Short mmCIF file of C-alpha atoms in Angstrom, two decimals:
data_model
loop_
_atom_site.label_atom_id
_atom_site.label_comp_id
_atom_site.label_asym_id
_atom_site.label_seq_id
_atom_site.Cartn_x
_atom_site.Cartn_y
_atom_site.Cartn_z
CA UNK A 1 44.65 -11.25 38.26
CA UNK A 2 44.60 -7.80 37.16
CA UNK A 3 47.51 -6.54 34.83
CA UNK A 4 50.71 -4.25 36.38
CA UNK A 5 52.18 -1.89 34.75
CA UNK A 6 55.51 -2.57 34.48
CA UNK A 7 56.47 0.35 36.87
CA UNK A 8 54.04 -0.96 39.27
CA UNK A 9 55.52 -4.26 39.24
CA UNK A 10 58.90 -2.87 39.68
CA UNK A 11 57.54 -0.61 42.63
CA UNK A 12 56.24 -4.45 44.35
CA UNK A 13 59.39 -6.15 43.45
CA UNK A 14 60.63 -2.82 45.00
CA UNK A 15 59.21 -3.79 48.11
CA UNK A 16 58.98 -7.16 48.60
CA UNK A 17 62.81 -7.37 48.11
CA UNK A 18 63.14 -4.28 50.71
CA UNK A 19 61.40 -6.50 52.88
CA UNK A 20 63.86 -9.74 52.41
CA UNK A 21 66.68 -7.37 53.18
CA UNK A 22 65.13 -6.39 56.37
CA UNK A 23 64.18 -9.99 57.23
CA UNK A 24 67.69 -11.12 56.29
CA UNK A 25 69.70 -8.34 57.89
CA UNK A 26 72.36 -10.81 59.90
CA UNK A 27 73.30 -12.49 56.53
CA UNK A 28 73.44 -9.05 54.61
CA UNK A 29 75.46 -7.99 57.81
CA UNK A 30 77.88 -10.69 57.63
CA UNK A 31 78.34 -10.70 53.65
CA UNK A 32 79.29 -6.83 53.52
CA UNK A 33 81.32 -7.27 56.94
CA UNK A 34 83.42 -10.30 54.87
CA UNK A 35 83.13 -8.26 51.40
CA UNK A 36 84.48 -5.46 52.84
CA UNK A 37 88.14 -4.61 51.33
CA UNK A 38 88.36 -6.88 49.20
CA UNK A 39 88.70 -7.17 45.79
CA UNK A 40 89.86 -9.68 43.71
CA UNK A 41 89.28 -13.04 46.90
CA UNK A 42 85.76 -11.76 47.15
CA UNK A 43 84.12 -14.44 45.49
CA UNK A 44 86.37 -17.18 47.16
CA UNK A 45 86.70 -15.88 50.41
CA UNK A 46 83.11 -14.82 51.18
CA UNK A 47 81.24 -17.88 48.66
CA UNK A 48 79.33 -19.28 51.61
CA UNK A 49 77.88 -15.98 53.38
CA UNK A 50 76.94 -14.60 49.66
CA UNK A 51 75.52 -18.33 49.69
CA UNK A 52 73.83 -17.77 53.12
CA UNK A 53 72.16 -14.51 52.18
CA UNK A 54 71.04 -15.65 49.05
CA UNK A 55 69.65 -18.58 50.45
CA UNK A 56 67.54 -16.54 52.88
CA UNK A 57 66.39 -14.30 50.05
CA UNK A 58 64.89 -16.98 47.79
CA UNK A 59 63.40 -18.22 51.25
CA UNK A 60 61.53 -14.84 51.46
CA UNK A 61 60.80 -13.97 48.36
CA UNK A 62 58.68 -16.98 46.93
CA UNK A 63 56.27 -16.45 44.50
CA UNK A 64 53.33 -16.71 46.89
CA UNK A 65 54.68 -13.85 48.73
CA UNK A 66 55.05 -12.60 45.06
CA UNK A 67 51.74 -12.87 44.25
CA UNK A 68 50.27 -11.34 47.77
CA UNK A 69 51.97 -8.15 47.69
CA UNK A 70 51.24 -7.66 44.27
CA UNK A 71 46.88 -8.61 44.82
CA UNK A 72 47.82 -6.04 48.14
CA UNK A 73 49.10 -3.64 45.71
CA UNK A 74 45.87 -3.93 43.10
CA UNK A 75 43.31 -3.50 46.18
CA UNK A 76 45.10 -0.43 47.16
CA UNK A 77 45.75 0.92 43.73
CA UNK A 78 42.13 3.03 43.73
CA UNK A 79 42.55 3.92 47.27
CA UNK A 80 45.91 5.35 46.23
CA UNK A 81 44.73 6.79 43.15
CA UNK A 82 42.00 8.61 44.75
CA UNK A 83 43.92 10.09 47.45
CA UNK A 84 46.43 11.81 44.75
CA UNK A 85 43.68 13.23 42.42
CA UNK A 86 42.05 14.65 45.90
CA UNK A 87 46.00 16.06 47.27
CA UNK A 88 46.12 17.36 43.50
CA UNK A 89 42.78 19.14 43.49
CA UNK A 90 42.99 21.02 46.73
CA UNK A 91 46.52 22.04 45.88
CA UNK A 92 45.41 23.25 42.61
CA UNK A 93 42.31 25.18 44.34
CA UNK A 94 44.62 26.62 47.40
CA UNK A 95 46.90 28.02 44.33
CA UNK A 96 44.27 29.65 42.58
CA UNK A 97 42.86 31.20 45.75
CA UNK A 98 46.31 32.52 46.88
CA UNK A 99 46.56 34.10 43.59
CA UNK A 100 43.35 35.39 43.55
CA UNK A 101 43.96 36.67 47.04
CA UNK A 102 41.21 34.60 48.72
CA UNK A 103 42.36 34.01 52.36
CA UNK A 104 40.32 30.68 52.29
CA UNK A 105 37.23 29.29 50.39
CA UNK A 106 33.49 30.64 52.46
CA UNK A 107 31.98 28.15 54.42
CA UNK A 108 28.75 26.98 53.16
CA UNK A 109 29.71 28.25 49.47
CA UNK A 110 29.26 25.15 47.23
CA UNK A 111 29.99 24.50 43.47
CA UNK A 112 27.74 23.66 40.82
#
């Protein structure tokens, strides 16, 4: 498998665990409803929700799953790439044609 940079791996980590949260929404809901005001009795009082929401988390995010987002995130990585250099270039060109006061770019006029 092709090497991640280690924001890149962050950024899947990122999402993969955005996704758990999603998928495990009624045990996040019911951990923050118990968690909420308290202090000190959190960690006795709440144990088995915080157990229950872990629980689903490690369900979800298995390595597998892991390993697919980040092979998703490698097959899109040029596709993503390319699309920035392109945003970057046109923005780049519409700036330099504002400030040459160029209303837009004549059709049919090509670059060598």
């Amino acid at each position: 498998m092709e090497a991640l940079s280690r924001r890149e791996d962050t950024e899947v980590l990122e999402s993969v665990k955005s996704d758990a949260l999603k998928v495990c929404d009624d045990y996040v809901k019911a951990f923050a409803d118990c968690a909420t005001g308290r202090t000190f009795t959190l960690p006795f009082v709440c144990k088995d929700k915080l157990d229950d929401m872990q629980n689903c988390m490690r369900e979800y995010m298995t390595q597998d799953r892991m390993d697919a987002a980040k092979l998703d995130y490698i097959a899109n990585r040029s596709e993503h790439g390319r699309q920035a250099v392109e945003a970057l270039r046109k923005s780049r060109a519409e700036r330099l044609r504002k400030m040459a006061g160029l209303k837009e770019e004549p059709s049919g006029a090509q670059r060598k």
